[in-house]
Short mmCIF file of C-alpha atoms and ligand atoms in Angstrom, two decimals:
data_model
loop_
_atom_site.label_atom_id
_atom_site.label_comp_id
_atom_site.label_asym_id
_atom_site.label_seq_id
_atom_site.Cartn_x
_atom_site.Cartn_y
_atom_site.Cartn_z
CA GLN A 1 40.40 127.41 176.65
CA LEU A 2 38.67 124.44 178.34
CA PRO A 3 39.69 123.68 181.92
CA LEU A 4 41.87 120.59 182.19
CA ALA A 5 39.36 118.72 184.39
CA LEU A 6 36.63 119.11 181.79
CA MET A 7 38.89 117.98 178.98
CA LEU A 8 39.87 114.94 181.03
CA SER A 9 36.29 114.00 181.81
CA LEU A 10 35.33 114.39 178.14
CA LEU A 11 38.23 112.17 177.19
CA ILE A 12 37.27 109.51 179.74
CA GLY A 13 33.66 109.65 178.57
CA TYR A 14 34.75 109.14 174.99
CA ILE A 15 36.96 106.18 175.89
CA THR A 16 34.16 104.54 177.89
CA TRP A 17 31.76 105.03 174.99
CA LEU A 18 34.26 103.59 172.55
CA ALA A 19 34.79 100.55 174.77
CA SER A 20 31.08 99.83 175.07
CA ALA A 21 30.56 100.36 171.34
CA THR A 22 33.32 97.82 170.66
CA ARG A 23 31.71 95.34 173.05
CA MET A 24 28.36 95.85 171.37
CA SER A 25 29.84 95.14 168.03
CA PHE A 26 31.53 92.06 169.41
CA SER A 27 28.27 90.46 170.54
CA TRP A 28 26.83 91.43 167.16
CA GLU A 29 29.77 89.74 165.51
CA ILE A 30 29.21 86.54 167.46
CA ASN A 31 25.49 86.44 166.70
CA LEU A 32 26.19 87.19 163.06
CA GLY A 33 28.89 84.54 163.06
CA ILE A 34 26.50 81.88 164.39
CA ALA A 35 23.86 82.82 161.82
CA ALA A 36 26.39 82.87 158.98
CA ARG A 37 27.94 79.57 160.11
CA GLU A 38 31.40 81.10 160.48
CA PHE A 39 32.17 78.83 163.42
CA GLU A 40 33.60 75.40 162.78
CA VAL A 41 33.94 72.51 165.20
CA PHE A 42 37.35 70.85 165.23
CA CYS A 43 38.25 67.71 167.10
CA GLN A 44 41.45 66.52 168.75
CA PRO A 45 41.97 62.81 169.47
CA LEU A 46 42.51 61.34 172.93
CA VAL A 47 44.62 58.21 172.92
CA ARG A 48 45.33 55.40 175.36
CA ALA A 49 48.84 55.85 176.76
CA ARG A 50 49.50 52.10 176.58
CA ASP A 51 49.13 51.69 172.80
CA ARG A 52 47.99 55.04 171.37
CA HIS A 53 44.59 53.57 170.55
CA CYS A 54 42.09 56.43 170.06
CA VAL A 55 39.42 56.41 172.76
CA GLY A 56 37.74 59.72 172.07
CA VAL A 57 37.99 63.32 171.00
CA GLU A 58 37.73 66.78 172.47
CA ILE A 59 35.66 69.23 170.44
CA LEU A 60 37.31 72.64 169.99
CA LEU A 61 35.60 75.61 168.42
CA ARG A 62 37.17 77.68 165.63
CA TRP A 63 35.98 81.01 164.28
CA ASN A 64 36.78 81.99 160.73
CA ASN A 65 35.59 85.58 160.77
CA PRO A 66 35.49 86.97 157.20
CA ARG A 67 36.27 90.47 158.47
CA GLN A 68 39.11 89.57 160.86
CA GLY A 69 40.31 86.11 159.84
CA TRP A 70 40.77 83.23 162.28
CA ILE A 71 40.13 84.27 165.88
CA SER A 72 41.48 82.13 168.72
CA PRO A 73 38.98 80.65 171.20
CA ASP A 74 41.23 82.02 173.95
CA VAL A 75 40.04 85.44 172.72
CA PHE A 76 36.39 84.95 171.80
CA ILE A 77 35.30 82.38 174.45
CA PRO A 78 36.04 84.69 177.45
CA LEU A 79 34.30 87.56 175.61
CA ALA A 80 31.31 85.35 174.80
CA GLU A 81 31.12 84.38 178.48
CA GLN A 82 31.15 88.03 179.57
CA GLN A 83 28.43 88.92 177.07
CA GLY A 84 26.16 86.05 178.10
CA LEU A 85 26.59 84.43 174.67
CA ILE A 86 28.28 81.24 175.73
CA ALA A 87 25.09 79.13 175.88
CA PRO A 88 24.13 79.82 172.23
CA LEU A 89 27.70 79.02 171.17
CA THR A 90 27.69 75.76 173.15
CA ARG A 91 24.33 74.81 171.61
CA TYR A 92 25.92 75.38 168.22
CA VAL A 93 28.87 73.16 169.16
CA LEU A 94 26.53 70.40 170.40
CA ALA A 95 24.36 70.59 167.28
CA GLU A 96 27.31 70.54 164.87
CA THR A 97 29.00 67.69 166.71
CA VAL A 98 25.90 65.54 166.88
CA ARG A 99 25.24 66.25 163.19
CA GLN A 100 28.68 64.87 162.31
CA ARG A 101 28.72 62.04 164.87
CA HIS A 102 28.70 59.35 162.14
CA LEU A 103 32.33 60.31 161.43
CA PHE A 104 33.28 58.98 164.89
CA PRO A 105 33.23 55.31 165.94
CA ALA A 106 29.64 54.41 166.89
CA SER A 107 30.49 53.02 170.31
CA GLU A 108 29.78 53.96 173.88
CA GLN A 109 33.48 53.33 174.52
CA PHE A 110 34.21 56.39 172.39
CA HIS A 111 34.14 59.63 174.37
CA ILE A 112 33.19 63.01 172.96
CA GLY A 113 34.32 65.87 175.19
CA ILE A 114 32.55 69.22 174.98
CA ASN A 115 33.79 72.34 176.79
CA VAL A 116 31.08 74.03 178.84
CA ALA A 117 30.94 77.16 180.99
CA ALA A 118 29.67 77.08 184.57
CA SER A 119 27.12 79.79 183.73
CA HIS A 120 25.37 77.29 181.44
CA PHE A 121 24.42 75.26 184.55
CA HIS A 122 22.21 77.99 186.06
CA ASN A 123 18.60 76.85 186.31
CA GLY A 124 19.48 73.61 184.58
CA VAL A 125 19.63 75.23 181.14
CA ILE A 126 22.39 72.79 180.18
CA ILE A 127 20.07 69.83 180.89
CA ASP A 128 17.33 71.11 178.58
CA ASP A 129 19.89 71.83 175.89
CA LEU A 130 21.41 68.37 176.14
CA ARG A 131 17.98 66.74 175.93
CA ARG A 132 16.88 68.79 172.94
CA VAL A 133 20.11 69.05 171.00
CA TRP A 134 22.12 65.97 171.99
CA PHE A 135 20.05 63.09 173.36
CA ALA A 136 17.13 63.66 170.96
CA ASN A 137 19.53 62.45 168.25
CA ARG A 138 20.48 59.33 170.20
CA PRO A 139 24.23 59.40 169.55
CA GLU A 140 25.96 56.13 170.42
CA GLN A 141 29.09 57.79 171.80
CA GLN A 142 29.67 58.70 175.45
CA LEU A 143 29.24 62.42 176.17
CA MET A 144 31.70 64.09 178.52
CA LEU A 145 31.43 67.72 179.64
CA GLU A 146 34.68 69.54 180.43
CA LEU A 147 34.24 72.19 183.09
CA THR A 148 37.04 74.48 184.24
CA GLU A 149 37.49 75.20 187.91
CA ARG A 150 38.23 78.83 187.06
CA ASP A 151 34.54 79.59 187.37
CA ALA A 152 33.40 77.22 190.11
CA LEU A 153 29.68 76.48 190.33
CA PRO A 154 27.45 78.29 192.83
CA ASP A 155 25.87 75.98 195.43
CA MET A 156 22.45 75.54 193.85
CA ASP A 157 23.91 74.30 190.59
CA TYR A 158 25.17 71.09 192.18
CA ARG A 159 21.65 69.69 191.75
CA VAL A 160 22.29 69.98 188.04
CA VAL A 161 25.54 68.10 188.49
CA ARG A 162 23.71 65.20 190.14
CA GLU A 163 21.16 65.12 187.36
CA LEU A 164 23.88 65.04 184.72
CA HIS A 165 25.51 62.05 186.44
CA GLN A 166 22.12 60.32 186.51
CA MET A 167 21.68 60.98 182.79
CA GLY A 168 24.97 59.15 182.19
CA VAL A 169 26.89 62.27 181.21
CA GLU A 170 30.52 62.14 182.32
CA LEU A 171 32.15 65.20 183.85
CA ALA A 172 35.76 66.29 183.63
CA ILE A 173 37.49 69.05 185.53
CA ASP A 174 39.46 70.92 182.90
CA ASP A 175 42.77 72.72 183.45
CA PHE A 176 43.03 70.95 186.79
CA GLY A 177 45.52 72.56 189.14
CA THR A 178 45.38 76.02 187.57
CA GLY A 179 42.31 77.31 189.47
CA GLN A 180 41.80 78.43 193.02
CA SER A 181 39.49 75.93 194.64
CA SER A 182 40.62 72.60 193.21
CA LEU A 183 40.02 70.48 196.26
CA ALA A 184 36.58 71.72 197.29
CA TYR A 185 35.45 71.53 193.68
CA LEU A 186 36.73 67.99 193.41
CA GLU A 187 34.62 66.84 196.33
CA ARG A 188 31.42 68.43 195.08
CA LEU A 189 31.60 67.65 191.39
CA HIS A 190 32.42 63.91 191.65
CA PRO A 191 34.20 64.14 188.31
CA ASN A 192 34.86 61.06 186.18
CA VAL A 193 38.01 62.65 184.80
CA LEU A 194 40.70 65.14 185.79
CA LYS A 195 42.39 66.83 182.87
CA ILE A 196 45.95 67.80 183.67
CA ASP A 197 46.57 71.20 182.13
CA LYS A 198 49.17 71.46 179.38
CA SER A 199 51.29 73.79 181.52
CA PHE A 200 51.96 70.83 183.86
CA THR A 201 52.68 68.48 180.97
CA ALA A 202 55.14 71.01 179.57
CA ALA A 203 56.91 71.16 182.94
CA ILE A 204 57.86 67.47 182.88
CA GLY A 205 61.63 67.22 182.88
CA THR A 206 62.15 70.99 182.80
CA ASP A 207 60.48 72.82 185.68
CA ALA A 208 60.97 71.42 189.19
CA VAL A 209 58.07 73.18 190.91
CA ASN A 210 55.44 72.51 188.29
CA SER A 211 56.51 68.94 187.66
CA THR A 212 56.11 68.33 191.40
CA VAL A 213 52.55 69.64 191.05
CA THR A 214 52.07 67.21 188.15
CA ASP A 215 53.16 64.32 190.39
CA ILE A 216 50.79 65.43 193.14
CA ILE A 217 47.83 65.70 190.74
CA ILE A 218 48.57 62.19 189.47
CA ALA A 219 48.76 60.84 193.04
CA LEU A 220 45.51 62.59 193.91
CA GLY A 221 43.71 61.14 190.89
CA LYS A 222 44.90 57.64 191.76
CA ARG A 223 43.92 57.88 195.41
CA LEU A 224 40.46 59.15 194.54
CA ARG A 225 40.11 56.71 191.62
CA ILE A 226 39.43 59.45 189.12
CA ASN A 227 40.64 58.87 185.56
CA LEU A 228 43.47 61.08 184.47
CA VAL A 229 43.87 62.68 181.07
CA ALA A 230 46.96 64.74 180.28
CA GLU A 231 46.67 67.42 177.59
CA GLY A 232 49.43 69.12 175.64
CA VAL A 233 51.60 66.00 175.16
CA GLU A 234 54.19 67.02 172.58
CA THR A 235 57.21 64.80 173.17
CA GLU A 236 57.98 61.11 173.60
CA GLN A 237 59.68 62.02 176.87
CA GLN A 238 56.43 63.46 178.25
CA GLU A 239 54.49 60.46 176.95
CA GLY A 240 56.92 58.04 178.59
CA TYR A 241 56.82 59.84 181.91
CA LEU A 242 53.02 60.05 182.00
CA ARG A 243 52.62 56.42 180.96
CA ARG A 244 55.07 55.22 183.62
CA HIS A 245 53.20 57.24 186.24
CA GLY A 246 49.87 55.72 185.32
CA VAL A 247 48.16 58.50 183.34
CA ALA A 248 46.02 56.33 181.08
CA ILE A 249 44.79 58.82 178.46
CA LEU A 250 46.85 61.39 176.56
CA GLN A 251 46.09 64.24 174.19
CA GLY A 252 48.46 66.51 172.29
CA TYR A 253 50.32 67.42 169.14
CA LEU A 254 52.40 64.24 169.45
CA TYR A 255 49.30 62.35 168.24
CA ALA A 256 47.32 64.97 166.35
CA LYS A 257 46.53 68.66 166.23
CA PRO A 258 42.88 69.71 166.32
CA MET A 259 41.35 68.99 162.88
CA PRO A 260 38.00 69.44 161.15
CA ILE A 261 35.72 66.53 162.08
CA ALA A 262 35.59 65.67 158.36
CA ASP A 263 39.32 64.77 158.52
CA PHE A 264 38.98 62.50 161.54
CA PRO A 265 38.21 59.21 159.71
CA ARG A 266 41.37 59.58 157.62
CA TRP A 267 43.45 60.27 160.73
CA LEU A 268 41.93 57.26 162.46
CA ALA A 269 42.63 55.00 159.50
CA GLY A 270 46.34 55.79 159.84
CA ASP A 271 46.21 55.05 163.57
CA LEU A 272 47.25 51.40 163.74
CA PRO A 273 47.52 50.25 167.36
CA PRO A 274 50.31 47.68 167.89
P1 LIG B 301 41.34 73.70 176.65
O1 LIG B 301 39.96 73.17 176.89
O2 LIG B 301 42.33 73.54 177.75
O3 LIG B 301 41.83 72.98 175.32
C1 LIG B 301 43.14 72.57 175.07
C2 LIG B 301 43.88 73.57 174.23
O4 LIG B 301 45.22 73.11 174.07
C3 LIG B 301 43.33 73.72 172.81
O5 LIG B 301 43.54 75.08 172.43
C4 LIG B 301 44.23 72.80 171.99
O6 LIG B 301 44.28 73.14 170.63
C5 LIG B 301 45.54 73.03 172.69
N1 LIG B 301 46.47 71.92 172.52
C6 LIG B 301 46.18 70.62 172.32
N2 LIG B 301 47.29 69.87 172.24
C7 LIG B 301 48.33 70.72 172.42
C8 LIG B 301 49.77 70.54 172.45
O7 LIG B 301 50.31 69.44 172.31
N3 LIG B 301 50.50 71.65 172.67
C9 LIG B 301 49.95 72.89 172.83
N4 LIG B 301 50.76 73.93 173.02
N5 LIG B 301 48.60 73.10 172.79
C10 LIG B 301 47.82 72.02 172.59
P2 LIG B 301 42.43 75.89 171.63
O8 LIG B 301 41.76 74.97 170.65
O9 LIG B 301 43.09 77.14 171.10
O10 LIG B 301 41.37 76.28 172.72
C11 LIG B 301 41.72 77.13 173.78
C12 LIG B 301 40.69 77.12 174.88
O11 LIG B 301 39.47 77.70 174.41
C13 LIG B 301 40.32 75.72 175.34
O12 LIG B 301 41.29 75.26 176.27
C14 LIG B 301 38.96 75.98 175.95
O13 LIG B 301 39.07 76.46 177.27
C15 LIG B 301 38.41 77.07 175.08
N6 LIG B 301 37.48 76.47 174.08
C16 LIG B 301 37.73 75.96 172.87
N7 LIG B 301 36.58 75.52 172.27
C17 LIG B 301 35.59 75.75 173.16
C18 LIG B 301 34.16 75.52 173.16
O14 LIG B 301 33.56 74.96 172.23
N8 LIG B 301 33.47 75.94 174.27
C19 LIG B 301 34.10 76.52 175.35
N9 LIG B 301 33.34 76.89 176.40
N10 LIG B 301 35.41 76.73 175.38
C20 LIG B 301 36.16 76.35 174.31
CA1 LIG B 302 39.00 71.29 177.46
CA1 LIG B 303 31.51 55.53 180.46
CA1 LIG B 304 44.03 73.39 179.30
#
């Protein structure tokens, strides 16, 4: 009979092996998925609070994996970040979006928001990718990068931030208020936009603590003259509140769910501003 300690260590070894094998197969899956074009770029409209006129879109990635079905980005994006695969995925998103840009209004007033990971800023990789994949195609629309404060940038990468501003790329802090270092990040990133996370939008009229945070974020944006975008707007009550408090741009199921870019022109055609 094997001693208990040995059995335990064998068991732990097996579990560790299994975990790394699963991770391996996951990065394989992502690479395969890119090659096999299993990823699809969806877009969700951003509208002006005043009249619901569409002023842009956010691009959201979808993965239709033939072996596992639809996988949520909340699952595969964090894994891709851990595996160092986020830059190839973002390049794919940029390339697919720029390829389909003719389905969006050809105007610099129209904003296209792309989610990016802080790790993509190291050594200015993001700048090279934008030049090669995005600007080489001369899209007419205004590019905006959405960066979460979850993974704040290391010091040296702020040079990249300055260069992006000089290139005319707009920056948004995503999920604002949910991270740790909001205020320091705010000062260093000089963002054009603060995106109010949907958890704060959902709190309007229901949750006293979080709706106070919403009010403070709005006040902060106004004082610093940073444009505010609220995500996750689902009800007319939320829309009314945000509009009255001066949040100019709104995004959420009340206007449209994320859709394939191919469907966007039809959605826009039904969007008749008063
Ligand atoms: P996010 O950037 O905060 O995007 C907003 C999320 O809220 C999206 O979830 C969107 O579908 C969802 N949403 C929009 N309106 C409403 C609403 O009215 N109610 C509710 N309950 N939800 C709403 P999604 O598409 O599942 O994406 C989840 C997260 O995955 C995103 O959060 C983003 O952090 C990440 N993600 C998605 N696509 C990409 C990408 O191409 N690159 C990177 N790096 N991250 C991505
Ligand atoms: Ca976002
Ligand atoms: Ca602009
Ligand atoms: Ca969010």
